[in-house]
Amino acid sequence: MKGASPVLKGRVGTRVLARPQPNATPIRKKIREWLKAGVMDRHIYQPTYAGTPQGGVISPLLANIALHGMETEVRKIVPDRIVSQRELGVVRYADDFVIMHKDLMVIEAAKEVIGKWLGGIGLELKPEKTRIAHTLEGEEPGFDFLGVNIRQYKVGKYRSGRTGKGFKTLIKPSAKSIKAHKEKLRTVVDSHKAAPQAALISKLNPIIKGWCNYHRTVVSKEVFGELDTYLWGITWKWAKRRHPNKSGTWIAKKYWKAEGGRQWSFMDNKEAKLLLHSETEIVRHAKVKGTASPMDGNLVYWSKRLRQNPMVSPRVIKLMGKQKGKCRHCGMLFIDGDKWEVDHILPKSLGGKDRYDPASTAP
């Protein structure tokens, strides 16, 4: 989308929200006042001319607010029936979006509608970043979006599908995302040629964990295995470079140890251990209901969804199920963002049991 500067990506939201709008909502008026307010630095006032810096946590939020309403405009091109609306998919994050439909004419109409709508707020589509692709056929089927590749594969001898439509949809980490991750790992290893093994591990582990957590909800198991092979290769070269006159057996015994069920764990004597991509459990994402919002007051829905959150421990999930998602103390529903702890109704010091029993424990 034109208007998204490569240096100041937040300018998309700033340009739109900072403009005077006759029928602006109260929240948009407040945001405009905030953007125009300037900043105080060491008791010196400075006016603000540019948008928020690239990577700032507020940038996606401003873009989402600025482009709110685009989905509604796109959906006007299809009949207002449940089936027709379901066939049209609109997904947007900040200034990146995807329109999906089985009919090419609908896609082209959506592109025209979006172009006109963006023109009304001073923006326009970037031709070089706008692509129409088939997810099953063509020379380059599928598309990349937010670091993943979305594509359909024909069902055959080596692929099974349950849809009965002759194809299945797979979402995998994109080749671009994998390449960037490999380059980041290699850069860290190359920049720690003389560093202790523990220092190298401490730098690599957060990168591996963050990338894997982002891609754990898609088809990533095979990619995780390939990345582990790549990681072993660059760490072996790192170790070999440090001891060019030592044998491979000596190097392996110094930097790799048997740990648990693994015979080759990159770890030092103080048990600083390198994480593996394949150790990350694949957990499918539970899609949020299309019209649901944390602000809609539907606490029952968000409480049930919390019990499907892979980040919540099985113990807490089981206790929440027994308590129907409610706190035993105040009776209110738990929702995402709440803080809780598991309490023993009867302290263990007085004979309480550590078991899944509402009479014994409660979040």
Short mmCIF file of C-alpha atoms in Angstrom, two decimals, residues 11-173:
data_model
loop_
_atom_site.label_atom_id
_atom_site.label_comp_id
_atom_site.label_asym_id
_atom_site.label_seq_id
_atom_site.Cartn_x
_atom_site.Cartn_y
_atom_site.Cartn_z
CA ARG A 11 2.85 6.92 8.94
CA VAL A 12 -0.06 5.01 7.33
CA GLY A 13 -2.14 5.40 10.47
CA THR A 14 -0.78 8.86 11.24
CA ARG A 15 -1.56 10.32 7.80
CA VAL A 16 -5.15 9.15 7.93
CA LEU A 17 -5.96 9.77 11.58
CA ALA A 18 -4.27 13.19 11.74
CA ARG A 19 -6.50 14.58 8.97
CA PRO A 20 -9.62 16.52 10.04
CA GLN A 21 -12.75 14.36 9.67
CA PRO A 22 -16.19 15.95 9.88
CA ASN A 23 -17.99 12.79 11.08
CA ALA A 24 -15.16 11.34 13.16
CA THR A 25 -16.03 9.24 16.20
CA PRO A 26 -14.99 10.51 19.66
CA ILE A 27 -12.13 7.99 19.85
CA ARG A 28 -10.76 9.14 16.47
CA LYS A 29 -10.94 12.74 17.60
CA LYS A 30 -8.93 11.88 20.70
CA ILE A 31 -6.35 10.02 18.63
CA ARG A 32 -6.02 13.02 16.29
CA GLU A 33 -5.49 15.32 19.27
CA TRP A 34 -2.85 12.95 20.63
CA LEU A 35 -1.00 12.77 17.29
CA LYS A 36 -0.97 16.57 17.01
CA ALA A 37 -0.08 17.20 20.66
CA GLY A 38 3.71 17.11 20.27
CA VAL A 39 6.15 15.85 22.88
CA MET A 40 7.95 17.23 25.92
CA ASP A 41 11.61 16.27 26.22
CA ARG A 42 13.52 17.68 29.21
CA HIS A 43 10.93 20.44 29.62
CA ILE A 44 11.31 21.44 25.95
CA TYR A 45 8.26 21.23 23.69
CA GLN A 46 8.72 19.74 20.21
CA PRO A 47 5.94 19.48 17.60
CA THR A 48 5.40 16.09 15.92
CA TYR A 49 5.51 15.93 12.13
CA ALA A 50 6.31 12.28 11.33
CA GLY A 51 4.54 9.07 12.30
CA THR A 52 5.51 6.51 14.88
CA PRO A 53 8.85 4.73 14.31
CA GLN A 54 9.05 1.44 12.46
CA GLY A 55 8.62 -1.46 14.86
CA GLY A 56 6.79 0.66 17.41
CA VAL A 57 4.04 -1.24 19.22
CA ILE A 58 1.51 1.49 18.44
CA SER A 59 2.05 1.37 14.64
CA PRO A 60 -0.15 -1.69 13.87
CA LEU A 61 -2.88 -0.36 16.17
CA LEU A 62 -2.98 3.03 14.41
CA ALA A 63 -3.06 1.33 11.01
CA ASN A 64 -5.90 -0.94 12.14
CA ILE A 65 -7.92 2.03 13.35
CA ALA A 66 -7.17 4.07 10.23
CA LEU A 67 -8.20 1.27 7.85
CA HIS A 68 -11.22 0.14 9.85
CA GLY A 69 -14.23 -0.07 7.56
CA MET A 70 -12.41 -1.49 4.55
CA GLU A 71 -13.79 -4.99 5.20
CA THR A 72 -17.36 -3.66 5.33
CA GLU A 73 -16.86 -1.88 2.01
CA VAL A 74 -15.49 -5.02 0.33
CA ARG A 75 -18.36 -7.19 1.55
CA LYS A 76 -20.87 -4.94 -0.23
CA ILE A 77 -19.84 -6.46 -3.59
CA VAL A 78 -21.46 -9.83 -2.76
CA PRO A 79 -25.11 -10.49 -1.84
CA ASP A 80 -25.99 -10.04 1.81
CA ARG A 81 -26.63 -13.75 2.36
CA ILE A 82 -24.89 -16.04 4.84
CA VAL A 83 -23.48 -18.40 2.18
CA SER A 84 -22.27 -15.56 -0.07
CA GLN A 85 -20.64 -13.73 2.84
CA ARG A 86 -18.88 -16.88 4.02
CA GLU A 87 -17.40 -17.46 0.56
CA LEU A 88 -15.67 -14.07 0.70
CA GLY A 89 -12.67 -14.02 3.01
CA VAL A 90 -11.17 -10.74 4.20
CA VAL A 91 -8.12 -10.87 6.47
CA ARG A 92 -6.17 -7.77 7.50
CA TYR A 93 -3.36 -6.96 9.90
CA ALA A 94 -2.27 -3.32 10.00
CA ASP A 95 -1.68 -2.34 6.33
CA ASP A 96 -1.34 -5.93 5.03
CA PHE A 97 -4.49 -7.67 3.84
CA VAL A 98 -5.74 -10.61 1.76
CA ILE A 99 -9.04 -11.00 -0.11
CA MET A 100 -10.08 -14.59 -0.89
CA HIS A 101 -12.89 -15.82 -3.15
CA LYS A 102 -13.43 -18.65 -5.64
CA ASP A 103 -14.53 -16.25 -8.42
CA LEU A 104 -11.85 -14.16 -10.16
CA MET A 105 -14.41 -11.50 -11.10
CA VAL A 106 -15.21 -10.93 -7.41
CA ILE A 107 -11.49 -10.55 -6.62
CA GLU A 108 -11.02 -7.99 -9.38
CA ALA A 109 -14.11 -6.10 -8.22
CA ALA A 110 -12.75 -6.12 -4.66
CA LYS A 111 -9.45 -4.68 -5.91
CA GLU A 112 -11.30 -1.84 -7.61
CA VAL A 113 -13.46 -1.15 -4.55
CA ILE A 114 -10.44 -1.09 -2.24
CA GLY A 115 -8.58 1.24 -4.60
CA LYS A 116 -11.46 3.73 -4.53
CA TRP A 117 -11.91 3.42 -0.78
CA LEU A 118 -8.21 4.02 -0.10
CA GLY A 119 -8.25 6.99 -2.45
CA GLY A 120 -10.89 8.57 -0.25
CA ILE A 121 -8.49 8.58 2.71
CA GLY A 122 -5.42 9.67 0.77
CA LEU A 123 -3.84 6.25 0.13
CA GLU A 124 -3.53 3.88 -2.82
CA LEU A 125 -2.54 0.30 -3.57
CA LYS A 126 1.07 -0.38 -4.46
CA PRO A 127 1.03 -2.27 -7.79
CA GLU A 128 4.34 -4.04 -7.07
CA LYS A 129 2.96 -5.40 -3.78
CA THR A 130 -0.49 -6.32 -5.09
CA ARG A 131 -0.84 -9.82 -6.55
CA ILE A 132 -3.75 -11.97 -7.72
CA ALA A 133 -2.93 -15.68 -7.44
CA HIS A 134 -4.69 -19.04 -7.54
CA THR A 135 -4.11 -21.19 -4.46
CA LEU A 136 -4.15 -24.49 -6.40
CA GLU A 137 -3.25 -23.90 -10.04
CA GLY A 138 -0.77 -21.85 -12.06
CA GLU A 139 3.02 -21.54 -12.17
CA GLU A 140 3.23 -20.10 -8.64
CA PRO A 141 0.15 -21.26 -6.72
CA GLY A 142 -0.50 -19.89 -3.26
CA PHE A 143 0.66 -16.69 -1.59
CA ASP A 144 2.73 -15.46 1.35
CA PHE A 145 1.11 -13.52 4.16
CA LEU A 146 2.57 -12.51 7.53
CA GLY A 147 5.46 -14.95 7.29
CA VAL A 148 3.48 -18.01 6.17
CA ASN A 149 2.68 -19.56 2.80
CA ILE A 150 -0.95 -20.46 2.12
CA ARG A 151 -1.49 -22.97 -0.66
CA GLN A 152 -3.76 -25.83 -1.70
CA TYR A 153 -2.38 -29.22 -2.76
CA LYS A 154 -4.08 -31.85 -4.89
CA VAL A 155 -5.00 -35.02 -3.05
CA GLY A 156 -3.19 -38.04 -4.46
CA LYS A 157 -1.08 -41.07 -3.63
CA TYR A 158 1.11 -39.20 -1.14
CA ARG A 159 -1.44 -36.68 0.15
CA SER A 160 -4.77 -37.44 1.75
CA GLY A 161 -7.64 -35.06 2.31
CA ARG A 162 -10.92 -35.16 4.20
CA THR A 163 -12.72 -32.36 2.38
CA GLY A 164 -13.80 -34.56 -0.55
CA LYS A 165 -12.94 -31.71 -2.93
CA GLY A 166 -9.77 -33.21 -4.37
CA PHE A 167 -7.42 -30.85 -2.57
CA LYS A 168 -6.29 -29.85 0.90
CA THR A 169 -5.12 -26.48 2.25
CA LEU A 170 -1.78 -26.28 4.05
CA ILE A 171 -0.31 -23.25 5.79
CA LYS A 172 3.47 -23.47 6.19
CA PRO A 173 6.28 -21.08 7.12
#
